[in-house]
Amino acid sequence: MESCILMGKPNVGKTSFFLSFASYLGVSKCQLLFRGVDGGIQRQAYGMDIARKYFISSSPFKTKDVCEIHLTIPVYKGTQELKLLDTGGLMDGIHKDPHVRKSMAMSLQSMEQAKILLHVMDTSNVSSNQINSISHIDDQLNQYGRKRGGYCILANKMDLEESKEGLNQLQRRYPDTYIIPVSAVTQAGFKEVKMFVGRNI
Ligand SMILES: Nc1nc2c(ncn2[C@@H]2O[C@H](COP(=O)(O)OP(=O)(O)O)[C@@H](O)[C@H]2O)c(=O)[nH]1
Ligand SMILES: [Mg+2]
């Protein structure tokens, strides 16, 4: 089964998008498979509300493991099963916590195997100097993604006022990349994401 992976800095809304997109595609319970940092796989079923409460955090690195949900998506003439993967965030430099370093290495490994790479950014925070604003690691992901294909940017948090200007800046910074404005909260842009995934899987 092919996979589609969410990558990006911490706190940009990867897990929020992951759960919201799964709900949008009709998943009411998610079987989450955690690939722990020790390499073992644990399976756990959650209702979407509980999953949201557990995994979405306002502090970075709540998601340390790679989580996956199985989804069905419409493609040309029918449907296709795929795995959607949520990852811990990527950060610039070398993190001092070895668990975080391991988590980043695992995310990168899963990324290489994935057919589709959705690069999530916080559009409300493009130019500030916070952990979730755009930085070098985003430029590197973008370079990698454009070369390998099946890649687009999800400009998340479009429900926030600051995101309008942020989106302009993103489009100027990544002029050759397909950028889909989305909101994990309002599900704006989800139809476009579904079509992009359907075309590329
Ligand atoms: N307003 C708004 N907030 C969001 C959106 N997506 C995520 N958030 C918030 O951003 C924070 C980080 O979200 P999370 O999904 O844990 O980010 P992750 O670290 O990338 O997985 C949480 O406080 C979320 O509620 C969005 O589309 N709009
Ligand atoms: Mg997360």
PDB file of C-alpha atoms and ligand atoms in Angstrom:
ATOM      1  CA  MET A   1       0.000   0.000   0.000  1.00  0.00           C
ATOM      2  CA  GLU A   2       1.326   3.420  -0.978  1.00  0.00           C
ATOM      3  CA  SER A   3       1.741   6.096   1.619  1.00  0.00           C
ATOM      4  CA  CYS A   4       1.305   9.834   1.871  1.00  0.00           C
ATOM      5  CA  ILE A   5       3.357  11.595   4.528  1.00  0.00           C
ATOM      6  CA  LEU A   6       2.960  14.885   6.400  1.00  0.00           C
ATOM      7  CA  MET A   7       6.213  16.673   7.131  1.00  0.00           C
ATOM      8  CA  GLY A   8       7.107  20.066   8.496  1.00  0.00           C
ATOM      9  CA  LYS A   9       8.195  21.957  11.554  1.00  0.00           C
ATOM     10  CA  PRO A  10       6.622  21.387  14.972  1.00  0.00           C
ATOM     11  CA  ASN A  11       3.334  23.166  15.716  1.00  0.00           C
ATOM     12  CA  VAL A  12       2.430  23.911  12.119  1.00  0.00           C
ATOM     13  CA  GLY A  13      -0.639  21.670  12.420  1.00  0.00           C
ATOM     14  CA  LYS A  14       0.433  18.301  10.965  1.00  0.00           C
ATOM     15  CA  THR A  15      -1.480  16.221  13.512  1.00  0.00           C
ATOM     16  CA  SER A  16      -4.506  18.523  13.339  1.00  0.00           C
ATOM     17  CA  PHE A  17      -4.540  18.144   9.562  1.00  0.00           C
ATOM     18  CA  PHE A  18      -3.957  14.382   9.802  1.00  0.00           C
ATOM     19  CA  LEU A  19      -7.028  13.821  12.005  1.00  0.00           C
ATOM     20  CA  SER A  20      -9.217  16.402  10.313  1.00  0.00           C
ATOM     21  CA  PHE A  21      -8.454  15.060   6.824  1.00  0.00           C
ATOM     22  CA  ALA A  22      -9.186  11.509   7.962  1.00  0.00           C
ATOM     23  CA  SER A  23     -12.560  12.674   9.348  1.00  0.00           C
ATOM     24  CA  TYR A  24     -13.218  14.500   6.094  1.00  0.00           C
ATOM     25  CA  LEU A  25     -12.670  11.258   4.190  1.00  0.00           C
ATOM     26  CA  GLY A  26     -15.184   9.473   6.393  1.00  0.00           C
ATOM     27  CA  VAL A  27     -12.936   7.810   8.958  1.00  0.00           C
ATOM     28  CA  SER A  28     -14.756   7.900  12.287  1.00  0.00           C
ATOM     29  CA  LYS A  29     -12.411   5.710  14.266  1.00  0.00           C
ATOM     30  CA  CYS A  30      -8.741   5.673  13.611  1.00  0.00           C
ATOM     31  CA  GLN A  31      -6.549   2.676  13.996  1.00  0.00           C
ATOM     32  CA  LEU A  32      -3.341   4.377  14.816  1.00  0.00           C
ATOM     33  CA  LEU A  33      -0.189   2.389  14.345  1.00  0.00           C
ATOM     34  CA  PHE A  34       2.697   3.902  16.185  1.00  0.00           C
ATOM     35  CA  ARG A  35       6.114   3.124  15.020  1.00  0.00           C
ATOM     36  CA  GLY A  36       7.931   3.861  18.235  1.00  0.00           C
ATOM     37  CA  VAL A  37      11.431   5.248  18.347  1.00  0.00           C
ATOM     38  CA  ASP A  38      12.621   1.787  19.408  1.00  0.00           C
ATOM     39  CA  GLY A  39      11.356   0.412  16.081  1.00  0.00           C
ATOM     40  CA  GLY A  40       8.478  -1.677  17.502  1.00  0.00           C
ATOM     41  CA  ILE A  41       4.949  -1.193  16.180  1.00  0.00           C
ATOM     42  CA  GLN A  42       1.978  -0.648  18.469  1.00  0.00           C
ATOM     43  CA  ARG A  43      -1.614  -0.577  17.294  1.00  0.00           C
ATOM     44  CA  GLN A  44      -4.289   1.385  19.070  1.00  0.00           C
ATOM     45  CA  ALA A  45      -7.855   2.360  18.065  1.00  0.00           C
ATOM     46  CA  TYR A  46      -9.267   5.771  18.992  1.00  0.00           C
ATOM     47  CA  GLY A  47     -12.402   7.765  18.335  1.00  0.00           C
ATOM     48  CA  MET A  48     -11.501  10.954  16.474  1.00  0.00           C
ATOM     49  CA  ASP A  49     -12.293  13.240  19.439  1.00  0.00           C
ATOM     50  CA  ILE A  50     -10.056  11.312  21.778  1.00  0.00           C
ATOM     51  CA  ALA A  51      -7.293  11.187  19.189  1.00  0.00           C
ATOM     52  CA  ARG A  52      -7.554  14.951  18.831  1.00  0.00           C
ATOM     53  CA  LYS A  53      -7.284  15.485  22.566  1.00  0.00           C
ATOM     54  CA  TYR A  54      -4.288  13.187  22.913  1.00  0.00           C
ATOM     55  CA  PHE A  55      -2.219  14.169  19.943  1.00  0.00           C
ATOM     56  CA  ILE A  56      -2.767  17.810  19.168  1.00  0.00           C
ATOM     57  CA  SER A  57      -0.676  20.022  21.320  1.00  0.00           C
ATOM     58  CA  SER A  58       0.214  23.637  21.647  1.00  0.00           C
ATOM     59  CA  SER A  59       3.683  22.602  22.750  1.00  0.00           C
ATOM     60  CA  PRO A  60       6.093  21.212  20.150  1.00  0.00           C
ATOM     61  CA  PHE A  61       6.949  17.534  19.781  1.00  0.00           C
ATOM     62  CA  LYS A  62       3.861  15.953  21.209  1.00  0.00           C
ATOM     63  CA  THR A  63       4.003  13.561  18.254  1.00  0.00           C
ATOM     64  CA  LYS A  64       7.301  11.780  18.730  1.00  0.00           C
ATOM     65  CA  ASP A  65       6.490   8.708  16.688  1.00  0.00           C
ATOM     66  CA  VAL A  66       5.299   8.171  13.172  1.00  0.00           C
ATOM     67  CA  CYS A  67       1.523   7.497  13.270  1.00  0.00           C
ATOM     68  CA  GLU A  68      -0.480   6.054  10.427  1.00  0.00           C
ATOM     69  CA  ILE A  69      -4.142   5.894   9.428  1.00  0.00           C
ATOM     70  CA  HIS A  70      -5.516   3.801   6.578  1.00  0.00           C
ATOM     71  CA  LEU A  71      -7.704   5.786   4.188  1.00  0.00           C
ATOM     72  CA  THR A  72      -9.665   5.251   1.025  1.00  0.00           C
ATOM     73  CA  ILE A  73      -9.456   7.988  -1.545  1.00  0.00           C
ATOM     74  CA  PRO A  74     -11.227   8.499  -4.885  1.00  0.00           C
ATOM     75  CA  VAL A  75      -8.944   8.116  -7.877  1.00  0.00           C
ATOM     76  CA  TYR A  76      -9.559   7.966 -11.621  1.00  0.00           C
ATOM     77  CA  LYS A  77     -12.215   5.222 -12.042  1.00  0.00           C
ATOM     78  CA  GLY A  78     -12.686   4.090  -8.471  1.00  0.00           C
ATOM     79  CA  THR A  79     -10.965   4.285  -5.145  1.00  0.00           C
ATOM     80  CA  GLN A  80      -7.609   3.458  -3.678  1.00  0.00           C
ATOM     81  CA  GLU A  81      -6.405   2.542  -0.233  1.00  0.00           C
ATOM     82  CA  LEU A  82      -3.501   4.442   1.180  1.00  0.00           C
ATOM     83  CA  LYS A  83      -1.672   5.081   4.400  1.00  0.00           C
ATOM     84  CA  LEU A  84      -1.542   8.608   5.735  1.00  0.00           C
ATOM     85  CA  LEU A  85       1.481   9.175   7.960  1.00  0.00           C
ATOM     86  CA  ASP A  86       1.884  11.828  10.628  1.00  0.00           C
ATOM     87  CA  THR A  87       5.371  12.563  11.885  1.00  0.00           C
ATOM     88  CA  GLY A  88       7.112  14.432  14.654  1.00  0.00           C
ATOM     89  CA  GLY A  89       8.390  17.820  13.529  1.00  0.00           C
ATOM     90  CA  LEU A  90      11.628  18.595  11.767  1.00  0.00           C
ATOM     91  CA  MET A  91      13.842  21.313  13.165  1.00  0.00           C
ATOM     92  CA  ASP A  92      16.934  23.148  12.075  1.00  0.00           C
ATOM     93  CA  GLY A  93      20.210  21.967  13.522  1.00  0.00           C
ATOM     94  CA  ILE A  94      20.879  19.072  15.856  1.00  0.00           C
ATOM     95  CA  HIS A  95      18.411  18.758  18.718  1.00  0.00           C
ATOM     96  CA  LYS A  96      19.794  18.073  22.196  1.00  0.00           C
ATOM     97  CA  ASP A  97      17.157  15.441  23.069  1.00  0.00           C
ATOM     98  CA  PRO A  98      18.214  12.069  21.570  1.00  0.00           C
ATOM     99  CA  HIS A  99      14.551  10.954  21.332  1.00  0.00           C
ATOM    100  CA  VAL A 100      13.780  13.943  19.179  1.00  0.00           C
ATOM    101  CA  ARG A 101      16.816  13.214  17.012  1.00  0.00           C
ATOM    102  CA  LYS A 102      15.664   9.594  16.598  1.00  0.00           C
ATOM    103  CA  SER A 103      12.159  10.772  15.783  1.00  0.00           C
ATOM    104  CA  MET A 104      13.494  13.088  13.071  1.00  0.00           C
ATOM    105  CA  ALA A 105      15.586  10.298  11.583  1.00  0.00           C
ATOM    106  CA  MET A 106      12.518   8.043  11.475  1.00  0.00           C
ATOM    107  CA  SER A 107      10.462  10.752   9.827  1.00  0.00           C
ATOM    108  CA  LEU A 108      13.097  11.187   7.123  1.00  0.00           C
ATOM    109  CA  GLN A 109      13.250   7.452   6.522  1.00  0.00           C
ATOM    110  CA  SER A 110       9.457   7.225   6.122  1.00  0.00           C
ATOM    111  CA  MET A 111       9.564  10.239   3.833  1.00  0.00           C
ATOM    112  CA  GLU A 112      11.909   8.521   1.414  1.00  0.00           C
ATOM    113  CA  GLN A 113       9.517   5.587   1.109  1.00  0.00           C
ATOM    114  CA  ALA A 114       6.354   7.664   0.715  1.00  0.00           C
ATOM    115  CA  LYS A 115       4.756   8.248  -2.690  1.00  0.00           C
ATOM    116  CA  ILE A 116       3.332  11.634  -1.717  1.00  0.00           C
ATOM    117  CA  LEU A 117       4.901  14.316   0.428  1.00  0.00           C
ATOM    118  CA  LEU A 118       2.660  16.984   1.943  1.00  0.00           C
ATOM    119  CA  HIS A 119       4.801  19.744   3.391  1.00  0.00           C
ATOM    120  CA  VAL A 120       2.812  21.554   6.077  1.00  0.00           C
ATOM    121  CA  MET A 121       3.527  25.170   7.032  1.00  0.00           C
ATOM    122  CA  ASP A 122       1.959  27.613   9.462  1.00  0.00           C
ATOM    123  CA  THR A 123       0.820  30.415   7.158  1.00  0.00           C
ATOM    124  CA  SER A 124      -0.035  32.675  10.087  1.00  0.00           C
ATOM    125  CA  ASN A 125       3.568  32.600  11.209  1.00  0.00           C
ATOM    126  CA  VAL A 126       5.653  32.833   8.065  1.00  0.00           C
ATOM    127  CA  SER A 127       8.065  35.586   8.924  1.00  0.00           C
ATOM    128  CA  SER A 128       8.196  35.686  12.721  1.00  0.00           C
ATOM    129  CA  ASN A 129      11.029  34.142  14.621  1.00  0.00           C
ATOM    130  CA  GLN A 130       9.229  31.279  16.307  1.00  0.00           C
ATOM    131  CA  ILE A 131       9.702  27.544  16.272  1.00  0.00           C
ATOM    132  CA  ASN A 132       6.960  27.143  13.668  1.00  0.00           C
ATOM    133  CA  SER A 133       7.923  29.960  11.300  1.00  0.00           C
ATOM    134  CA  ILE A 134       9.463  29.238   7.895  1.00  0.00           C
ATOM    135  CA  SER A 135      13.164  28.490   7.940  1.00  0.00           C
ATOM    136  CA  HIS A 136      16.069  26.713   6.362  1.00  0.00           C
ATOM    137  CA  ILE A 137      14.574  23.271   6.971  1.00  0.00           C
ATOM    138  CA  ASP A 138      11.527  24.277   4.908  1.00  0.00           C
ATOM    139  CA  ASP A 139      13.752  25.379   2.035  1.00  0.00           C
ATOM    140  CA  GLN A 140      15.546  22.035   2.183  1.00  0.00           C
ATOM    141  CA  LEU A 141      12.304  20.051   2.244  1.00  0.00           C
ATOM    142  CA  ASN A 142      11.065  22.097  -0.698  1.00  0.00           C
ATOM    143  CA  GLN A 143      14.214  21.438  -2.721  1.00  0.00           C
ATOM    144  CA  TYR A 144      14.005  17.732  -2.009  1.00  0.00           C
ATOM    145  CA  GLY A 145      10.247  17.603  -2.708  1.00  0.00           C
ATOM    146  CA  ARG A 146      10.442  19.404  -6.038  1.00  0.00           C
ATOM    147  CA  LYS A 147      13.075  17.007  -7.253  1.00  0.00           C
ATOM    148  CA  ARG A 148      11.238  13.840  -6.248  1.00  0.00           C
ATOM    149  CA  GLY A 149       7.683  14.824  -7.285  1.00  0.00           C
ATOM    150  CA  GLY A 150       4.327  13.968  -5.678  1.00  0.00           C
ATOM    151  CA  TYR A 151       5.031  17.012  -3.566  1.00  0.00           C
ATOM    152  CA  CYS A 152       3.045  20.061  -2.541  1.00  0.00           C
ATOM    153  CA  ILE A 153       2.879  22.598   0.258  1.00  0.00           C
ATOM    154  CA  LEU A 154      -0.138  22.796   2.545  1.00  0.00           C
ATOM    155  CA  ALA A 155      -0.375  26.414   3.684  1.00  0.00           C
ATOM    156  CA  ASN A 156      -2.214  25.666   6.932  1.00  0.00           C
ATOM    157  CA  LYS A 157      -4.088  27.888   9.429  1.00  0.00           C
ATOM    158  CA  MET A 158      -5.745  29.915   6.668  1.00  0.00           C
ATOM    159  CA  ASP A 159      -8.627  30.602   9.070  1.00  0.00           C
ATOM    160  CA  LEU A 160      -6.389  33.127  10.868  1.00  0.00           C
ATOM    161  CA  GLU A 161      -6.251  36.767   9.742  1.00  0.00           C
ATOM    162  CA  GLU A 162      -2.425  36.903   9.568  1.00  0.00           C
ATOM    163  CA  SER A 163      -2.416  34.079   7.042  1.00  0.00           C
ATOM    164  CA  LYS A 164      -3.490  36.267   4.114  1.00  0.00           C
ATOM    165  CA  GLU A 165      -0.170  38.108   4.039  1.00  0.00           C
ATOM    166  CA  GLY A 166       1.623  34.895   4.972  1.00  0.00           C
ATOM    167  CA  LEU A 167       0.267  33.164   1.886  1.00  0.00           C
ATOM    168  CA  ASN A 168       1.614  35.931  -0.351  1.00  0.00           C
ATOM    169  CA  GLN A 169       5.023  35.540   1.197  1.00  0.00           C
ATOM    170  CA  LEU A 170       4.933  31.755   0.779  1.00  0.00           C
ATOM    171  CA  GLN A 171       4.028  32.082  -2.887  1.00  0.00           C
ATOM    172  CA  ARG A 172       6.917  34.479  -3.424  1.00  0.00           C
ATOM    173  CA  ARG A 173       9.349  32.232  -1.609  1.00  0.00           C
ATOM    174  CA  TYR A 174       8.268  29.037  -3.425  1.00  0.00           C
ATOM    175  CA  PRO A 175       7.084  30.251  -6.840  1.00  0.00           C
ATOM    176  CA  ASP A 176       7.501  26.873  -8.578  1.00  0.00           C
ATOM    177  CA  THR A 177       5.613  24.816  -6.017  1.00  0.00           C
ATOM    178  CA  TYR A 178       1.948  23.889  -5.945  1.00  0.00           C
ATOM    179  CA  ILE A 179       0.682  25.497  -2.719  1.00  0.00           C
ATOM    180  CA  ILE A 180      -2.751  24.566  -1.360  1.00  0.00           C
ATOM    181  CA  PRO A 181      -4.192  26.980   1.238  1.00  0.00           C
ATOM    182  CA  VAL A 182      -5.910  24.876   3.919  1.00  0.00           C
ATOM    183  CA  SER A 183      -7.282  25.033   7.432  1.00  0.00           C
ATOM    184  CA  ALA A 184      -7.237  21.969   9.634  1.00  0.00           C
ATOM    185  CA  VAL A 185      -9.933  23.705  11.697  1.00  0.00           C
ATOM    186  CA  THR A 186     -12.452  24.648   8.976  1.00  0.00           C
ATOM    187  CA  GLN A 187     -11.381  21.968   6.439  1.00  0.00           C
ATOM    188  CA  ALA A 188     -10.979  24.671   3.782  1.00  0.00           C
ATOM    189  CA  GLY A 189      -8.918  23.388   0.846  1.00  0.00           C
ATOM    190  CA  PHE A 190      -9.474  19.711   1.688  1.00  0.00           C
ATOM    191  CA  LYS A 191     -11.138  19.013  -1.643  1.00  0.00           C
ATOM    192  CA  GLU A 192      -8.008  20.207  -3.442  1.00  0.00           C
ATOM    193  CA  VAL A 193      -5.816  18.059  -1.211  1.00  0.00           C
ATOM    194  CA  LYS A 194      -7.999  15.024  -1.889  1.00  0.00           C
ATOM    195  CA  MET A 195      -7.685  15.642  -5.638  1.00  0.00           C
ATOM    196  CA  PHE A 196      -3.929  16.135  -5.433  1.00  0.00           C
ATOM    197  CA  VAL A 197      -3.513  12.875  -3.501  1.00  0.00           C
ATOM    198  CA  GLY A 198      -5.860  11.038  -5.887  1.00  0.00           C
ATOM    199  CA  ARG A 199      -3.847  12.245  -8.892  1.00  0.00           C
ATOM    200  CA  ASN A 200      -0.472  11.312  -7.462  1.00  0.00           C
ATOM    201  CA  ILE A 201      -1.024   8.063  -5.592  1.00  0.00           C
TER     202      ILE A 201
HETATM  203  N1  LIG B   1      -6.244  28.427  13.906  1.00  0.00           N
HETATM  204  C1  LIG B   1      -5.721  27.243  13.567  1.00  0.00           C
HETATM  205  N2  LIG B   1      -4.954  26.565  14.454  1.00  0.00           N
HETATM  206  C2  LIG B   1      -4.444  25.362  14.081  1.00  0.00           C
HETATM  207  C3  LIG B   1      -4.687  24.815  12.783  1.00  0.00           C
HETATM  208  N3  LIG B   1      -4.031  23.633  12.710  1.00  0.00           N
HETATM  209  C4  LIG B   1      -3.428  23.457  13.903  1.00  0.00           C
HETATM  210  N4  LIG B   1      -3.665  24.479  14.747  1.00  0.00           N
HETATM  211  C5  LIG B   1      -3.150  24.644  16.140  1.00  0.00           C
HETATM  212  O1  LIG B   1      -1.721  24.634  16.090  1.00  0.00           O
HETATM  213  C6  LIG B   1      -1.176  23.969  17.234  1.00  0.00           C
HETATM  214  C7  LIG B   1      -0.263  22.845  16.804  1.00  0.00           C
HETATM  215  O2  LIG B   1      -1.041  21.844  16.175  1.00  0.00           O
HETATM  216  P1  LIG B   1      -0.521  20.331  15.994  1.00  0.00           P
HETATM  217  O3  LIG B   1      -1.519  19.661  15.099  1.00  0.00           O
HETATM  218  O4  LIG B   1      -0.226  19.677  17.295  1.00  0.00           O
HETATM  219  O5  LIG B   1       0.855  20.616  15.192  1.00  0.00           O
HETATM  220  P2  LIG B   1       2.039  19.596  14.825  1.00  0.00           P
HETATM  221  O6  LIG B   1       3.094  19.754  15.864  1.00  0.00           O
HETATM  222  O7  LIG B   1       2.546  20.058  13.480  1.00  0.00           O
HETATM  223  O8  LIG B   1       1.464  18.218  14.768  1.00  0.00           O
HETATM  224  C8  LIG B   1      -2.388  23.523  18.063  1.00  0.00           C
HETATM  225  O9  LIG B   1      -2.615  24.482  19.067  1.00  0.00           O
HETATM  226  C9  LIG B   1      -3.521  23.484  17.044  1.00  0.00           C
HETATM  227  O10 LIG B   1      -4.784  23.666  17.643  1.00  0.00           O
HETATM  228  C10 LIG B   1      -5.492  25.571  11.854  1.00  0.00           C
HETATM  229  O11 LIG B   1      -5.759  25.203  10.707  1.00  0.00           O
HETATM  230  N5  LIG B   1      -5.972  26.775  12.316  1.00  0.00           N
HETATM  231 MG    MG B   2       2.014  16.524  15.790  1.00  0.00          MG
END
